[in-house]
C-alpha positions as MATLAB code, in Angstrom:
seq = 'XXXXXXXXXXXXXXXXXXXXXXXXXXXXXXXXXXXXXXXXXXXXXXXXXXXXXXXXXXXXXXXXXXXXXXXXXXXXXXXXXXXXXXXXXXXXXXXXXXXXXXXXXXXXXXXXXXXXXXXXXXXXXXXXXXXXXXXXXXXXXXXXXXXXXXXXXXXXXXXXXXXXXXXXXXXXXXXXXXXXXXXXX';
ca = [
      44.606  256.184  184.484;
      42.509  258.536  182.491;
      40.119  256.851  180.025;
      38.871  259.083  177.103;
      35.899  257.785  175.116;
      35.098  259.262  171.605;
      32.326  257.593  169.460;
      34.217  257.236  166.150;
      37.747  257.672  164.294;
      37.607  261.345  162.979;
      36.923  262.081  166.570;
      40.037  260.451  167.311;
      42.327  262.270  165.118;
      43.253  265.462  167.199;
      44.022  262.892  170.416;
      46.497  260.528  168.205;
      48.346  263.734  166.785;
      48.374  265.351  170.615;
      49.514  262.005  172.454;
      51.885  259.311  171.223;
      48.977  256.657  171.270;
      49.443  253.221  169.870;
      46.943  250.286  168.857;
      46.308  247.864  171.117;
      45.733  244.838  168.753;
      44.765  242.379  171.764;
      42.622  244.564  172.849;
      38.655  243.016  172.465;
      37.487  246.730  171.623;
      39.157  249.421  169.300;
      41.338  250.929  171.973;
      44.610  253.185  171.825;
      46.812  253.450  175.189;
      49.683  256.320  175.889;
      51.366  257.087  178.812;
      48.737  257.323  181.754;
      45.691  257.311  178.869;
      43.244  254.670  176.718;
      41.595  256.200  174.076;
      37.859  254.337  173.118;
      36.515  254.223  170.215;
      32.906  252.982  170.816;
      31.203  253.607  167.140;
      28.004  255.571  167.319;
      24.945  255.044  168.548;
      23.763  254.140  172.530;
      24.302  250.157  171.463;
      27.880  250.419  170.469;
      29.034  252.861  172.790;
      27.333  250.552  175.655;
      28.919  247.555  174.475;
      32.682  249.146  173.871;
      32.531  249.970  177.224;
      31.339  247.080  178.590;
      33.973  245.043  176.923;
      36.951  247.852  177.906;
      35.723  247.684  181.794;
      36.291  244.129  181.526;
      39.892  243.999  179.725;
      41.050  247.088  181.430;
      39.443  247.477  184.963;
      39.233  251.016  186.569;
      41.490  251.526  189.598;
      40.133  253.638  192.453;
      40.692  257.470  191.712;
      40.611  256.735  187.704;
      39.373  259.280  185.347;
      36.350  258.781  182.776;
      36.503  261.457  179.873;
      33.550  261.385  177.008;
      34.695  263.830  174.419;
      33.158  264.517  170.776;
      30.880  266.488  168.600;
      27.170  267.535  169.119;
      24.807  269.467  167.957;
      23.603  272.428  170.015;
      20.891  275.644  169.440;
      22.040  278.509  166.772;
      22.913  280.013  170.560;
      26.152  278.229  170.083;
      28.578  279.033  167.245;
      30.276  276.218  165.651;
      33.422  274.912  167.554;
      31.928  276.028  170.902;
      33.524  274.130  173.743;
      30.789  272.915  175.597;
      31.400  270.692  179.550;
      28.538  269.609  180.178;
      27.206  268.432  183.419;
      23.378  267.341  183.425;
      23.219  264.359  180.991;
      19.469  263.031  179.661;
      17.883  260.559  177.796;
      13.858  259.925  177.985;
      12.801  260.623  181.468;
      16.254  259.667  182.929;
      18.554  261.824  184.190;
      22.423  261.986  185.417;
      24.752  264.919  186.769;
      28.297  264.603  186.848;
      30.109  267.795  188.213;
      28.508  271.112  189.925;
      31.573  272.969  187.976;
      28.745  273.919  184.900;
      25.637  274.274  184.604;
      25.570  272.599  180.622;
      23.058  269.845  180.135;
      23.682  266.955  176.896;
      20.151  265.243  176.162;
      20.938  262.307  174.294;
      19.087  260.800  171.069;
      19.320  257.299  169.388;
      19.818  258.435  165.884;
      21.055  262.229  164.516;
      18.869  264.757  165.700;
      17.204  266.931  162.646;
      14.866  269.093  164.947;
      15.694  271.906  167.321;
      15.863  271.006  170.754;
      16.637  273.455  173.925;
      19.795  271.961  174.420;
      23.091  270.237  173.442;
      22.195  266.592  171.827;
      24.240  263.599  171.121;
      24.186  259.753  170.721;
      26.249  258.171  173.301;
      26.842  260.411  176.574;
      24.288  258.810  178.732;
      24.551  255.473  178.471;
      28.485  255.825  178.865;
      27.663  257.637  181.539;
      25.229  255.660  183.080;
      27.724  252.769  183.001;
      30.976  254.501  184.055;
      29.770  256.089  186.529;
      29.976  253.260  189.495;
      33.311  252.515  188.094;
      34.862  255.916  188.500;
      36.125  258.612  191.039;
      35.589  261.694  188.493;
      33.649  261.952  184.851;
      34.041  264.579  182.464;
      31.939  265.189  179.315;
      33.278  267.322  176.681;
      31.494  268.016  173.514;
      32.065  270.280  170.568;
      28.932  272.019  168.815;
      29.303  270.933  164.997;
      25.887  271.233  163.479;
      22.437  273.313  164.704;
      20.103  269.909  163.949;
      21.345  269.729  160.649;
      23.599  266.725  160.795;
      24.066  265.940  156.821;
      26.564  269.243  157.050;
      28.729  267.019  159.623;
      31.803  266.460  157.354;
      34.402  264.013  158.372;
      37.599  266.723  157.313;
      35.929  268.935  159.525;
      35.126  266.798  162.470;
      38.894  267.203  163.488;
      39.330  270.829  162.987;
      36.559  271.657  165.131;
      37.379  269.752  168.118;
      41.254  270.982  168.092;
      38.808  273.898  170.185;
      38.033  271.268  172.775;
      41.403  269.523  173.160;
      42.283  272.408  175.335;
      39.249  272.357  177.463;
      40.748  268.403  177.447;
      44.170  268.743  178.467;
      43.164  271.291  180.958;
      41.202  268.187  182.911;
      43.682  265.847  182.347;
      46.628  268.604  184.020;
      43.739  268.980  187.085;
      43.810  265.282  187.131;
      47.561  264.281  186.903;
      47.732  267.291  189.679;
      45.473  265.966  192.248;
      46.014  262.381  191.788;
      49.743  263.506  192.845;
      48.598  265.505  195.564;
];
């Protein structure tokens, strides 16, 4: 199985038009399951996404070789246009640290609340601590993000949240194709 995490609904949007996902009402957590997918939807911050995932490793254990995917918006240095596609590898928060692949060389430093002043690198609210926890749980982790703001996140609009990461569903569907391949293999 491939588990996809996104922190809120409009994040969501491009995934439920791409794969025929439907509600899973018994589920303890706002989850979405498709053919070989669940789709998270942890709300924002470190103390939501924590506990979503908490609650989803309990109701839906990992099986070896399952796939952990966190994708989303962040904000990123005026280096990055809007829309960029960013996989990022080296994930941060305080003075911890976590790498996932040695594809990229991207690193995510996440924040507990938006993040108004320029930082070196790509920041968001939920990456590490998903992260941190999914990690033991899974044979490969992904983290996708979308630049959508330079530290300015009252322009963040929720009608274009979705338009913007339509650029990373394709940097998406290209894991998921590497996964279904290998997991054949």
């Amino acid at each position: 199985m491939i588990y996809i995490s996104v922190a809120f609904k409009e994040e969501a949007k491009p995934l439920l038009q791409q794969w025929q996902f439907q509600r899973d009402k018994r589920a303890p957590c706002t989850l979405y399951a498709a053919r070989h997918i669940y789709l998270l939807i942890t709300q924002m911050g470190p103390t939501n996404a924590r506990h979503a995932l908490e609650t989803l490793l309990h109701y839906r254990p990992p099986q070896p070789g399952d796939c952990f995917i966190n994708f989303g918006i962040c904000a990123a240095p005026d280096s990055y246009a809007l829309g960029t596609v960013l996989r990022c590898n080296h994930l941060t928060y305080h003075n911890q640290s976590l790498r996932l692949d040695t594809k990229t060389t991207c690193t995510l430093q996440m924040y507990d609340s938006p993040c108004n002043i320029v930082q070196p690198h790509a920041v968001d609210m939920e990456s590490f601590i998903l992260f941190q926890h999914a990690l033991p749980h899974f044979s490969q982790c992904f983290c996708i993000k979308v630049v959508s703001d330079h530290f300015q996140p009252e322009t963040v609009r929720k009608r274009t949240i979705a338009p913007l990461l339509q650029h990373g569903v394709a940097a998406l569907k290209e894991i998921i194709h590497e996964y279904r391949h290998c997991d054949r293999s």
